[in-house]
Coordinates of C-alpha atoms in Angstrom, one line a residue:
X1 CA 118.7 62.6 174.9
X2 CA 118.3 64.7 178.1
X3 CA 117.0 67.8 178.3
X4 CA 118.3 70.9 180.3
X5 CA 117.2 74.1 181.6
X6 CA 117.3 76.6 184.0
X7 CA 114.0 78.4 185.5
X8 CA 116.4 81.8 186.0
X9 CA 118.4 82.1 183.2
X10 CA 119.4 85.5 183.8
X11 CA 121.6 84.5 186.6
X12 CA 123.7 82.4 184.6
X13 CA 126.0 85.3 183.7
X14 CA 127.6 85.1 187.4
X15 CA 129.0 81.9 186.1
X16 CA 131.6 84.0 184.7
X17 CA 132.9 84.3 188.3
X18 CA 134.2 80.9 188.1
X19 CA 137.4 81.8 186.4
X20 CA 138.1 84.4 189.2
X21 CA 140.3 81.7 191.4
X22 CA 142.3 80.8 188.0
X23 CA 143.0 84.4 187.4
X24 CA 144.0 85.1 190.8
X25 CA 146.1 81.9 190.6
X26 CA 147.8 83.1 187.2
X27 CA 148.5 86.5 188.5
X28 CA 150.0 84.9 191.8
X29 CA 152.3 83.1 189.8
X30 CA 154.1 85.8 188.3
X31 CA 157.3 86.9 190.4
X32 CA 160.3 88.9 189.3
X33 CA 163.4 86.7 188.1
X34 CA 165.8 85.8 191.0
X35 CA 169.4 85.5 190.9
X36 CA 170.7 82.7 192.9
X37 CA 174.1 82.6 194.6
X38 CA 175.6 79.2 194.2
X39 CA 175.9 78.9 198.2
X40 CA 172.4 78.7 198.3
X41 CA 171.9 76.7 195.4
X42 CA 171.6 73.4 197.4
X43 CA 168.8 74.8 199.6
X44 CA 166.8 75.9 196.7
X45 CA 166.9 72.5 194.9
X46 CA 165.3 70.8 198.3
X47 CA 162.6 73.3 198.5
X48 CA 161.7 72.8 195.0
X49 CA 161.3 69.2 195.6
X50 CA 159.0 69.8 198.2
X51 CA 156.7 72.2 195.7
X52 CA 156.5 69.5 193.2
X53 CA 155.0 67.3 196.0
X54 CA 152.1 70.0 197.0
X55 CA 151.7 71.3 193.2
X56 CA 149.0 68.6 192.7
X57 CA 147.3 69.7 196.0
X58 CA 147.2 73.4 194.8
X59 CA 145.5 72.7 191.3
X60 CA 143.1 70.5 193.1
X61 CA 142.3 73.2 195.3
X62 CA 142.1 75.4 192.4
X63 CA 139.6 73.2 190.6
X64 CA 137.7 72.8 193.8
X65 CA 137.3 76.4 194.3
X66 CA 136.1 77.0 190.7
X67 CA 133.5 74.2 191.3
X68 CA 132.4 75.8 194.2
X69 CA 131.5 79.0 192.5
X70 CA 130.2 77.0 189.4
X71 CA 127.9 74.9 191.2
X72 CA 126.6 78.1 193.5
X73 CA 125.6 79.6 190.4
X74 CA 124.0 76.8 188.7
X75 CA 122.1 76.3 191.8
X76 CA 120.8 79.7 192.4
X77 CA 119.8 79.8 188.5
X78 CA 117.6 76.4 189.4
X79 CA 118.5 73.7 186.7
X80 CA 115.8 71.2 185.7
X81 CA 116.9 67.9 183.7
X82 CA 114.0 66.1 181.7
X83 CA 115.2 62.6 180.5
X84 CA 113.0 60.9 177.8
X85 CA 110.9 58.0 178.9
X86 CA 111.2 59.8 182.8
X87 CA 108.1 61.4 184.5
X88 CA 108.3 65.2 184.5
X89 CA 108.5 67.3 187.1
X90 CA 105.6 69.4 188.5
X91 CA 107.7 72.7 188.2
X92 CA 108.0 74.7 184.7
X93 CA 109.6 77.7 183.9
X94 CA 107.6 81.1 183.2
X95 CA 105.3 80.4 180.3
X96 CA 102.9 82.4 178.2
X97 CA 100.0 80.6 176.9
X98 CA 97.2 81.5 174.5
X99 CA 94.2 79.2 175.0
X100 CA 91.8 79.5 171.8
X101 CA 88.4 78.6 172.7
X102 CA 85.9 77.6 169.7
X103 CA 82.7 78.9 170.2
X104 CA 81.2 78.5 167.2
X105 CA 77.9 77.0 167.7
X106 CA 78.6 73.2 167.4
X107 CA 80.4 73.7 170.6
X108 CA 76.7 73.5 172.0
X109 CA 76.1 69.9 171.0
X110 CA 75.3 67.9 174.0
X111 CA 77.3 64.7 175.5
X112 CA 75.9 63.3 178.6
X113 CA 74.6 66.1 180.7
X114 CA 77.1 68.7 179.6
X115 CA 77.6 70.4 176.3
X116 CA 81.4 70.3 174.7
X117 CA 81.5 74.0 175.7
X118 CA 80.8 73.3 179.1
X119 CA 83.7 70.6 179.1
X120 CA 86.0 73.2 177.4
X121 CA 85.4 75.7 180.4
X122 CA 86.3 72.8 182.7
X123 CA 89.6 72.4 181.1
X124 CA 90.3 76.0 181.0
X125 CA 90.1 76.1 184.8
X126 CA 92.2 73.3 185.2
X127 CA 94.6 74.9 183.0
X128 CA 94.2 78.1 185.5
X129 CA 94.9 75.8 188.5
X130 CA 98.0 74.3 187.0
X131 CA 99.6 77.9 186.5
X132 CA 101.7 79.9 188.7
X133 CA 102.4 83.7 189.3
X134 CA 105.0 83.7 186.7
X135 CA 102.8 82.6 183.9
X136 CA 100.7 84.9 181.7
X137 CA 97.5 83.6 180.3
X138 CA 95.5 84.6 177.0
X139 CA 91.9 83.2 176.5
X140 CA 90.8 83.7 172.6
X141 CA 87.2 83.1 171.5
X142 CA 85.8 82.5 168.3
X143 CA 83.8 85.9 168.9
X144 CA 85.7 88.8 167.7
X145 CA 83.6 91.4 169.4
X146 CA 84.1 89.2 173.0
X147 CA 88.2 89.3 171.9
X148 CA 88.5 92.8 171.5
X149 CA 87.0 93.5 175.1
X150 CA 88.6 90.4 177.1
X151 CA 91.5 88.9 175.2
X152 CA 94.2 90.4 177.4
X153 CA 97.2 89.0 178.9
X154 CA 95.9 87.9 182.5
X155 CA 99.1 87.2 185.3
X156 CA 98.7 83.8 186.8
X157 CA 95.0 82.8 185.7
X158 CA 92.2 83.9 183.6
X159 CA 89.1 85.4 186.0
X160 CA 86.9 82.5 186.5
X161 CA 83.8 84.4 186.1
X162 CA 84.9 85.8 182.7
X163 CA 85.0 81.8 181.7
X164 CA 82.0 80.6 182.8
X165 CA 80.3 83.8 181.3
X166 CA 81.7 82.7 177.6
X167 CA 78.8 81.7 175.3
X168 CA 78.6 80.5 171.9
X169 CA 78.5 82.7 168.3
X170 CA 76.5 82.4 165.5
X171 CA 79.5 84.3 163.3
X172 CA 82.7 82.9 164.4
X173 CA 85.9 84.2 163.5
X174 CA 88.1 81.8 161.1
X175 CA 90.4 79.7 162.8
X176 CA 93.4 81.0 161.0
X177 CA 92.7 84.6 162.2
X178 CA 92.5 83.4 165.9
X179 CA 95.6 81.8 165.5
X180 CA 97.6 84.7 164.3
X181 CA 95.7 86.9 167.0
X182 CA 97.2 84.4 169.8
X183 CA 100.7 84.5 168.0
X184 CA 100.5 88.3 168.2
X185 CA 99.4 88.3 171.7
X186 CA 102.3 86.0 173.0
X187 CA 104.7 88.1 171.3
X188 CA 103.5 91.2 173.5
X189 CA 104.2 88.8 176.6
X190 CA 108.0 89.2 175.5
X191 CA 108.6 85.4 177.3
X192 CA 110.7 82.9 175.6
X193 CA 108.5 80.0 176.4
X194 CA 105.2 80.3 174.5
X195 CA 102.4 77.8 173.9
X196 CA 99.0 77.9 172.1
X197 CA 96.3 75.4 173.3
X198 CA 93.0 74.5 171.2
X199 CA 89.7 73.5 172.8
X200 CA 87.5 72.4 169.9
X201 CA 85.0 69.8 168.8
X202 CA 87.2 69.0 165.8
X203 CA 84.6 70.2 163.1
X204 CA 86.8 70.5 159.5
X205 CA 87.4 73.8 158.7
X206 CA 90.3 75.8 156.9
X207 CA 93.6 75.6 159.3
X208 CA 97.0 77.4 158.7
X209 CA 99.1 74.8 157.2
X210 CA 102.5 76.0 158.8
X211 CA 101.7 78.2 162.0
X212 CA 104.4 80.0 163.8
X213 CA 104.3 77.9 166.8
X214 CA 102.8 74.4 167.4
X215 CA 98.9 74.1 168.1
X216 CA 98.4 71.8 170.9
X217 CA 94.6 70.3 170.8
X218 CA 93.2 69.4 173.9
X219 CA 90.8 66.6 174.0
X220 CA 87.0 67.0 174.6
X221 CA 84.3 64.2 175.0
X222 CA 83.5 62.9 171.5
X223 CA 80.0 60.9 171.0
X224 CA 79.9 57.6 169.6
X225 CA 77.7 58.7 166.5
X226 CA 76.7 62.2 165.8
X227 CA 73.2 63.2 165.1
X228 CA 71.7 66.4 164.7
X229 CA 68.2 67.8 163.6
X230 CA 67.8 71.6 162.2
X231 CA 64.7 73.5 161.4
X232 CA 65.0 76.0 158.5
X233 CA 63.0 78.2 156.0
X234 CA 59.9 78.6 158.1
X235 CA 57.6 81.2 155.6
X236 CA 53.8 81.5 155.5
X237 CA 52.4 80.4 152.5
X238 CA 50.7 82.9 150.7
X239 CA 46.8 83.0 150.5
X240 CA 46.0 83.8 147.1
X241 CA 42.3 82.9 146.9
X242 CA 40.6 83.9 149.9
X243 CA 42.0 85.3 153.3
X244 CA 41.4 83.7 156.6
X245 CA 42.6 83.0 160.2
X246 CA 43.9 79.8 159.2
X247 CA 47.8 80.0 158.2
X248 CA 50.0 77.1 156.9
X249 CA 53.5 77.7 157.9
X250 CA 55.9 76.0 155.6
X251 CA 59.5 74.8 156.7
X252 CA 62.4 72.3 156.1
X253 CA 63.9 69.7 158.4
X254 CA 67.3 68.2 158.0
X255 CA 68.6 64.8 159.6
X256 CA 72.5 65.3 159.7
X257 CA 72.7 61.8 161.4
X258 CA 73.3 58.4 160.0
X259 CA 70.2 57.0 161.4
X260 CA 66.4 57.6 160.7
X261 CA 64.9 60.1 163.5
X262 CA 61.0 59.0 164.0
X263 CA 58.1 60.7 165.5
X264 CA 60.0 63.8 166.1
X265 CA 57.9 66.7 167.9
X266 CA 57.6 69.8 166.0
X267 CA 56.3 73.0 167.6
X268 CA 54.8 76.4 166.3
X269 CA 54.8 79.3 168.4
X270 CA 53.6 82.6 167.4
X271 CA 53.5 85.9 169.5
X272 CA 55.1 83.9 172.5
X273 CA 52.1 81.2 172.2
X274 CA 52.5 77.6 171.4
X275 CA 49.7 77.2 168.5
X276 CA 50.2 73.8 167.1
X277 CA 52.5 70.4 167.3
X278 CA 53.4 67.7 164.9
X279 CA 54.9 64.6 164.8
X280 CA 57.6 63.9 161.5
X281 CA 59.7 61.2 160.7
X282 CA 62.8 62.0 158.8
X283 CA 65.0 59.8 156.7
X284 CA 68.8 59.7 157.4
X285 CA 70.5 62.1 155.7
X286 CA 67.7 63.5 154.3
X287 CA 65.9 67.0 154.3
X288 CA 62.1 67.1 154.1
X289 CA 59.9 69.8 153.3
X290 CA 56.7 70.2 155.9
X291 CA 53.8 72.6 156.9
X292 CA 52.1 73.1 159.9
X293 CA 48.7 74.9 160.4
X294 CA 48.0 77.5 162.8
X295 CA 45.3 79.7 163.5
X296 CA 46.2 83.4 164.1
X297 CA 44.8 85.1 167.0
X298 CA 44.7 89.0 165.8
X299 CA 45.7 91.2 163.1
X300 CA 49.1 92.7 163.0
X301 CA 52.3 91.3 163.2
X302 CA 52.7 87.6 163.6
X303 CA 56.2 86.7 164.8
X304 CA 57.4 83.2 165.9
X305 CA 59.1 80.1 165.0
X306 CA 59.3 76.4 164.4
X307 CA 61.1 74.3 166.6
X308 CA 62.0 70.6 166.6
X309 CA 62.4 69.2 170.0
X310 CA 64.4 66.8 171.7
X311 CA 67.7 67.4 170.0
X312 CA 71.4 67.5 171.2
X313 CA 72.3 70.7 169.6
X314 CA 69.7 73.6 170.2
X315 CA 71.1 76.5 168.2
X316 CA 69.9 75.5 164.8
X317 CA 66.6 73.9 165.9
X318 CA 64.3 76.9 165.5
X319 CA 63.4 78.9 162.2
X320 CA 62.0 82.2 162.7
X321 CA 59.3 83.9 160.8
X322 CA 57.8 87.1 160.7
X323 CA 55.1 88.4 158.6
X324 CA 51.9 91.2 158.9
X325 CA 48.4 89.6 158.5
X326 CA 45.2 91.3 158.1
X327 CA 42.1 89.7 157.7
X328 CA 40.4 92.5 156.6
X329 CA 42.9 95.2 154.9
X330 CA 42.2 98.7 154.3
X331 CA 43.4 100.3 150.7
X332 CA 43.0 103.7 149.5
X333 CA 43.1 104.2 146.2
X334 CA 44.1 107.7 144.6
X335 CA 43.1 108.2 141.2
X336 CA 41.3 110.9 139.0
X337 CA 38.7 108.6 138.1
X338 CA 35.9 107.5 140.1
X339 CA 36.4 103.9 139.4
X340 CA 39.0 101.2 138.9
X341 CA 39.8 99.1 135.5
X342 CA 38.3 95.9 136.0
X343 CA 41.2 93.8 135.8
X344 CA 42.9 95.5 138.6
X345 CA 39.4 96.0 140.4
X346 CA 38.9 92.0 140.3
X347 CA 42.4 91.6 142.0
X348 CA 41.8 94.1 144.7
X349 CA 38.4 92.4 145.4
X350 CA 40.2 88.9 145.9
X351 CA 43.1 90.6 148.2
X352 CA 40.9 92.4 150.6
X353 CA 38.2 90.3 151.2
X354 CA 36.2 91.5 153.8
X355 CA 38.2 94.6 154.2
X356 CA 37.7 98.4 152.6
X357 CA 38.4 100.1 149.7
X358 CA 38.4 103.7 149.6
X359 CA 38.6 106.0 146.4
X360 CA 40.5 109.5 146.9
X361 CA 40.9 112.4 144.3
X362 CA 44.5 113.6 144.2
X363 CA 43.2 117.3 145.3
X364 CA 41.6 115.6 148.7
X365 CA 44.4 113.5 149.9
X366 CA 46.0 114.2 153.4
X367 CA 48.8 112.3 155.4
X368 CA 46.3 112.0 158.3
X369 CA 43.8 110.0 155.7
X370 CA 46.7 108.0 154.6
X371 CA 47.6 106.7 158.2
X372 CA 44.8 104.9 158.5
X373 CA 45.4 102.8 155.6
X374 CA 47.7 99.6 155.2
X375 CA 48.8 100.1 151.5
X376 CA 48.0 102.8 148.6
X377 CA 47.3 102.6 145.1
X378 CA 47.9 105.6 142.8
X379 CA 46.3 104.8 139.3
X380 CA 45.3 106.8 136.8
X381 CA 47.1 109.7 137.8
X382 CA 48.4 112.6 135.3
X383 CA 49.9 115.0 137.3
X384 CA 51.8 115.0 140.9
X385 CA 51.9 118.2 142.5
X386 CA 54.3 119.1 145.3
X387 CA 51.9 118.7 147.8
X388 CA 50.9 115.1 146.8
X389 CA 54.7 114.1 146.1
X390 CA 55.5 115.0 149.6
X391 CA 52.6 113.2 151.2
X392 CA 53.6 110.0 149.4
X393 CA 57.2 110.3 150.5
X394 CA 56.3 110.6 153.8
X395 CA 53.8 107.9 153.7
X396 CA 56.7 105.7 152.1
X397 CA 59.0 106.6 154.9
X398 CA 56.4 105.7 157.3
X399 CA 56.4 101.9 156.2
X400 CA 53.3 102.1 153.7
X401 CA 53.5 100.2 150.4
X402 CA 52.3 102.1 147.4
X403 CA 51.6 100.7 143.8
X404 CA 51.9 103.4 141.1
X405 CA 50.2 102.7 137.6
X406 CA 50.4 105.9 135.7
X407 CA 47.8 107.0 133.0
X408 CA 48.1 107.6 129.6
X409 CA 48.9 111.2 130.0
X410 CA 51.6 112.3 132.9
X411 CA 53.2 115.7 133.5
X412 CA 57.0 116.3 133.6
X413 CA 57.0 116.4 137.4
X414 CA 55.5 112.9 137.7
X415 CA 57.9 111.6 135.3
X416 CA 61.0 113.0 137.3
X417 CA 59.2 111.5 140.7
X418 CA 59.1 107.9 138.9
X419 CA 62.6 108.3 137.8
X420 CA 64.2 109.1 140.9
X421 CA 61.7 106.7 143.0
X422 CA 62.8 103.3 140.5
X423 CA 65.9 104.5 139.0
X424 CA 64.6 104.3 135.5
X425 CA 64.7 106.6 132.4
X426 CA 60.7 106.7 131.5
X427 CA 59.9 107.7 128.1
X428 CA 56.7 108.2 125.6
X429 CA 53.5 106.3 125.9
X430 CA 53.7 103.4 122.8
X431 CA 51.0 101.4 121.6
X432 CA 53.2 99.0 119.6
X433 CA 52.7 95.4 120.7
X434 CA 55.5 93.7 122.4
X435 CA 56.2 90.4 124.1
X436 CA 57.0 89.9 127.9
X437 CA 60.3 88.0 127.3
X438 CA 61.7 88.5 131.1
X439 CA 60.3 87.2 134.5
X440 CA 62.7 87.8 137.1
X441 CA 62.8 84.4 139.1
X442 CA 64.6 85.7 142.2
X443 CA 61.8 88.3 143.2
X444 CA 59.4 87.6 145.3
X445 CA 56.6 89.1 143.2
X446 CA 57.5 86.9 140.3
X447 CA 58.8 83.6 141.5
X448 CA 55.6 82.1 141.1
X449 CA 55.3 82.5 137.5
X450 CA 59.2 82.7 136.3
X451 CA 59.7 79.5 133.8
X452 CA 56.4 79.1 133.3
X453 CA 54.2 79.1 129.7
X454 CA 52.5 82.4 129.2
X455 CA 50.1 82.2 126.3
X456 CA 49.0 86.1 126.3
X457 CA 52.3 87.5 127.2
X458 CA 51.7 90.7 124.8
X459 CA 50.8 94.5 125.4
X460 CA 50.4 97.0 123.5
X461 CA 49.7 100.0 125.3
X462 CA 52.3 101.0 128.1
X463 CA 54.8 103.4 129.1
X464 CA 58.6 102.8 127.7
X465 CA 61.2 102.7 130.2
X466 CA 64.5 102.0 130.7
X467 CA 66.0 100.5 133.9
X468 CA 69.1 101.5 135.1
X469 CA 69.4 98.8 138.0
X470 CA 68.3 95.0 136.6
X471 CA 67.6 94.0 140.2
X472 CA 64.4 96.0 140.2
X473 CA 63.2 94.9 137.3
X474 CA 60.2 92.3 137.7
X475 CA 58.9 92.0 133.8
X476 CA 60.3 93.5 130.7
X477 CA 59.5 93.5 127.4
X478 CA 61.9 94.0 124.0
X479 CA 64.4 96.0 126.9
X480 CA 61.4 98.1 128.5
X481 CA 60.5 97.3 131.8
X482 CA 57.0 96.5 132.1
X483 CA 57.0 96.2 136.0
X484 CA 59.6 97.2 138.5
X485 CA 59.9 97.2 142.5
X486 CA 61.7 99.3 145.0
X487 CA 61.7 99.4 148.7
X488 CA 58.1 99.5 149.5
X489 CA 57.0 100.1 146.4
X490 CA 56.0 98.8 142.8
X491 CA 55.5 100.4 139.5
X492 CA 53.3 98.9 136.8
X493 CA 53.9 100.6 133.4
X494 CA 51.0 98.7 131.6
X495 CA 48.0 100.7 131.0
X496 CA 45.4 98.5 132.9
X497 CA 42.3 100.0 131.5
X498 CA 43.3 99.1 127.8
X499 CA 41.6 96.0 126.6
X500 CA 44.4 95.7 124.0
X501 CA 47.2 94.5 126.7
X502 CA 46.2 90.7 126.2
X503 CA 48.6 89.8 129.1
X504 CA 45.6 90.9 131.5
X505 CA 43.8 87.9 130.5
X506 CA 46.9 85.8 131.1
X507 CA 46.8 83.5 134.2
X508 CA 50.1 85.1 135.5
X509 CA 48.6 88.6 135.7
X510 CA 46.5 87.9 139.1
X511 CA 49.1 86.0 140.4
X512 CA 51.6 88.8 140.0
X513 CA 49.2 91.7 141.2
X514 CA 48.2 89.8 144.5
X515 CA 52.0 89.2 145.1
X516 CA 52.6 92.6 144.5
X517 CA 50.1 93.7 147.0
X518 CA 51.3 91.2 149.4
X519 CA 54.9 92.7 148.7
X520 CA 53.4 96.2 149.2
X521 CA 51.7 95.1 152.8
X522 CA 55.0 93.8 153.9
X523 CA 53.5 90.4 153.6
X524 CA 56.5 89.0 151.6
X525 CA 59.1 86.6 153.6
X526 CA 61.6 88.4 151.7
X527 CA 60.7 92.0 153.3
X528 CA 60.8 90.4 157.1
X529 CA 63.7 87.6 156.7
X530 CA 67.4 88.6 156.7
X531 CA 70.5 86.4 157.4
X532 CA 73.4 86.8 159.9
X533 CA 75.9 89.3 158.9
X534 CA 73.2 91.5 157.0
X535 CA 72.6 95.3 158.1
X536 CA 69.2 96.7 159.1
X537 CA 68.5 100.4 159.2
X538 CA 66.0 101.8 162.1
X539 CA 66.5 104.9 164.7
X540 CA 66.1 101.7 167.3
X541 CA 65.6 98.1 167.5
X542 CA 64.9 95.8 170.2
X543 CA 67.0 92.6 170.2
X544 CA 66.0 89.0 170.5
X545 CA 66.2 88.8 174.1
X546 CA 64.0 91.9 174.6
X547 CA 66.7 94.6 175.2
X548 CA 65.8 97.9 173.2
X549 CA 68.6 99.9 172.1
X550 CA 69.0 103.4 170.1
X551 CA 71.4 103.3 167.1
X552 CA 73.4 106.3 167.0
X553 CA 74.3 105.6 162.9
X554 CA 70.8 104.0 162.3
X555 CA 72.4 100.9 161.4
X556 CA 73.2 97.5 162.9
X557 CA 74.8 94.0 161.8
X558 CA 73.0 91.2 162.6
X559 CA 75.3 88.7 164.7
X560 CA 72.5 86.6 166.5
X561 CA 69.5 84.7 165.3
X562 CA 66.0 85.5 166.5
X563 CA 63.3 88.0 166.2
X564 CA 64.3 91.7 165.8
X565 CA 61.8 94.5 165.9
X566 CA 62.5 97.9 164.4
X567 CA 61.2 100.9 165.7
X568 CA 59.9 103.9 163.8
X569 CA 56.5 105.5 162.4
X570 CA 55.7 102.0 162.3
X571 CA 57.0 98.8 164.0
X572 CA 58.4 96.1 161.6
X573 CA 60.0 92.7 162.9
X574 CA 62.6 90.9 161.2
X575 CA 63.4 87.1 161.6
X576 CA 67.0 86.2 161.4
X577 CA 67.9 82.3 161.0
X578 CA 71.2 81.0 162.3
X579 CA 73.8 79.9 159.9
X580 CA 73.3 76.1 159.1
X581 CA 76.4 75.1 158.0
X582 CA 77.8 73.5 161.4
X583 CA 74.7 71.5 161.4
X584 CA 76.3 68.7 159.5
X585 CA 79.7 67.6 161.5
X586 CA 82.5 66.9 159.1
X587 CA 85.6 65.8 161.3
X588 CA 88.9 67.5 161.4
X589 CA 91.1 66.3 158.4
X590 CA 94.5 67.7 159.8
X591 CA 96.8 65.0 160.9
X592 CA 99.1 65.0 163.7
X593 CA 102.6 66.7 162.7
X594 CA 104.8 69.0 163.9
X595 CA 102.8 71.8 163.5
X596 CA 99.6 70.2 165.0
X597 CA 99.9 67.8 168.4
X598 CA 96.6 66.0 169.7
X599 CA 97.4 65.8 173.3
X600 CA 95.7 62.3 174.8
X601 CA 93.8 61.7 177.9
X602 CA 96.6 62.6 180.3
X603 CA 96.9 66.3 178.8
X604 CA 97.2 67.7 182.3
X605 CA 100.7 66.2 182.5
X606 CA 101.4 67.2 178.8
X607 CA 100.6 70.9 178.9
X608 CA 103.4 73.5 179.9
X609 CA 105.4 71.0 177.5
X610 CA 108.8 73.7 178.3
X611 CA 108.8 72.2 181.8
X612 CA 112.1 70.2 181.9
X613 CA 111.7 67.6 184.5
X614 CA 113.3 67.3 188.0
X615 CA 115.0 70.2 189.7
X616 CA 118.9 69.9 190.4
X617 CA 119.3 72.7 192.8
X618 CA 119.5 70.6 196.1
X619 CA 121.7 68.1 194.5
X620 CA 123.8 70.9 193.6
X621 CA 124.0 72.7 196.6
X622 CA 125.1 69.6 198.6
X623 CA 127.8 68.8 195.7
X624 CA 128.8 72.5 197.0
X625 CA 128.9 71.7 200.5
X626 CA 131.2 68.8 200.0
X627 CA 133.8 70.6 197.8
X628 CA 134.0 73.3 200.8
X629 CA 134.3 70.8 203.1
X630 CA 137.2 68.8 200.8
X631 CA 138.7 72.3 200.3
X632 CA 139.2 72.5 204.3
X633 CA 140.5 69.5 204.9
X634 CA 142.9 69.6 202.3
X635 CA 144.4 73.3 203.6
X636 CA 144.5 71.8 207.1
X637 CA 146.2 69.0 206.1
X638 CA 148.8 71.3 204.0
X639 CA 149.1 73.5 207.2
X640 CA 149.5 70.1 209.6
X641 CA 152.2 68.7 207.5
X642 CA 155.7 69.4 209.2
X643 CA 158.2 71.7 207.5
X644 CA 161.1 69.5 206.1
X645 CA 164.6 70.5 206.9
X646 CA 167.8 69.7 204.6
X647 CA 170.7 67.6 206.2
X648 CA 173.2 69.4 204.4
X649 CA 172.0 73.1 206.1

C-alpha cells in the first residue's frame, strides 16, 4: 500500500473552497417560475434543444474549476507519496527526535582506533547534518546530572561542541528512565512526528517491554570477540608482626574474555610514582588474586592504584587504594597507672616498632600535647571530668583514633560518656565467667579471627553492657558486648590487667588488638575505601581531577572512581573503585519487534522514518495549469459557436 502525507497539513483546510463553484452553480440555477405563452412555446423548445447540447460542457467546466481549486490547495500543502519498495525521498516533514546516547563506561570499549562512544558521537553529528530548520532535536545521555543541564529542545541541530564534550559516566541511569524522559521531552515539542533513536553497545540491561514510542537502535561497530580485563579490590596486606617500608598490595584481576591472557603487565603507582611492575597470566573467564611488593618512600598517606595495561576497556583497569603508614607511630596512653598491663604492653610493643609510647596522667593532658600523636589509649581511668571529656572529643573530631579500656571502678560521668559514644547501656563490673560466643565476621577488626577455634574464649572480669546497635559489636559473651567500635574509637570492656581473663592467652587476642590499633590509626582499608553512590562528609574535598571544592552542606555523593582527599583538621584520602557490573559484556536479549527496531548499515536512509517519499506539488501544479488551459479552450469554443436561429421564427 502507498502512503500519502503533507508537509503543510494545516493548509488543507482551504480545500473546502473546492465546493465554491458548485455552490455558485447551484445558486445560479434557482430561477423564478416562468409562464410560457402559447405563441412562444415553439421558440422555447428550440432553445432547450441547444441547452441540452451544452449542458455536458457546463458540467465539465464546473468539474474543471473545482479540480483547479483542489489541486492548487494540495500543491501548496506539499503532498508526499511513498510506495513500498521505492526509494524514499530526501525531504521529511517537521520531526521531533530524541537521541538517547548510552554513556555507561562499557561504551569506552575500543574498536580499531576509536571507542564506541566516539563512533556514537559521529553518528549524532550525521543526524545533525540530515536535520532541517523545522526539526527539533533532544540529546539524552546516561548521566542524570548532564541531562538536567543539557537535555533541552534544540532547533535544527544539537551544538557540535556539546556532542564532542560528552564523557562516560560511572553511575548511569536505568534505560527505562531514559526512555521515559525522551517521551516526556518529545511531548513538550507538541509536534505530531516523534522519533526515538538509541545509540548503545547493546549490553543487556532492563528495557521497558512496551514503550509509548518505538525505539530505533542505530548500529555501532561490534568487535569480533569481546575481551576485557578488570583490576579490583586493591588493599594493603596488614603488617601484624614487624613494620617495614616493604609493603605488599593485594589485588584481583578478572579476565572476562574467552581467551587466556598471557604476560599481562600490571603496575603499582603510589603518590604519583610508579614503584613496581609485574607480569601476570590470567585464564579465560577467571579471576585471580595477586599481590605486588612496593617500597614506601615516606610516612603519611599512601595513595595510589594498581593498573592492568594494554586493554580495550580502560575505566575498570585501575583499582585504587589509600592508607596511612607510619614506620614509627607515636602513641599516647592516658592512665592513672604508671605502667600498662602486660597483655596490652606486649601488643603495643609489636605495633609501634621503633615508634614512641608516652604515658600521661589524666590531670596533665592538654589538646596541644595530643596533636603530635597518631593514636590515643585511655586505660585504667576511673573518672572523666569535663575538661578531659572535651579534650578527647576534640581529638576524635581531629581524626585521632582512641582506644578505651576502663578500669574496675568508673564514675557516672565516664559511664554516660561511653554510653553516648558507643550506643550502649553500660552496667556493673562483673566477675562471673562467660564464654565469647559472637565474633563479628564483617568488621575489619575481627574478620581474621571469625570462625576460628578459640580454646581460651572465657572471660571473668569485665563491664557488662548491652549494645543498642549490633553493627558496632565486635565481640560479645552471653548477650553482653565485650568489644565495640564506632567512628574512630574502640571500646574494650575486658579488664586487661586481670589474670582471670583467659581470653588474654588466646592467639586471637593479639590479632584483635593489633587490628584495633590499625583501625584507630586509619590503617584499615575499610576506613579509606568507599564505593560509588556513597556519601562522604567534609568541609572541603579535592576531587580525583585535582579540583578542590567547598561543600556547603558538608556532604558529597561519590559519582566517579579515583582518589578523594577530605580536608579538615587532618586530611584523609578515600579510594573509590568503579562499578564492575559492565566489565563482563552480555549481549542485549531484546528481539526486533514493533517496539524495538534494529536499523541496518543504511541507517542514514532509514532515520526520519515519517518522511513519505517523493513530493508531488510540481505535478499537481502542472495538472492545474493543464486544467486552466482546458477551461479556457472550452469557454472560447462555446463563445465561438454560432447562435442557431429557428426556421419557424
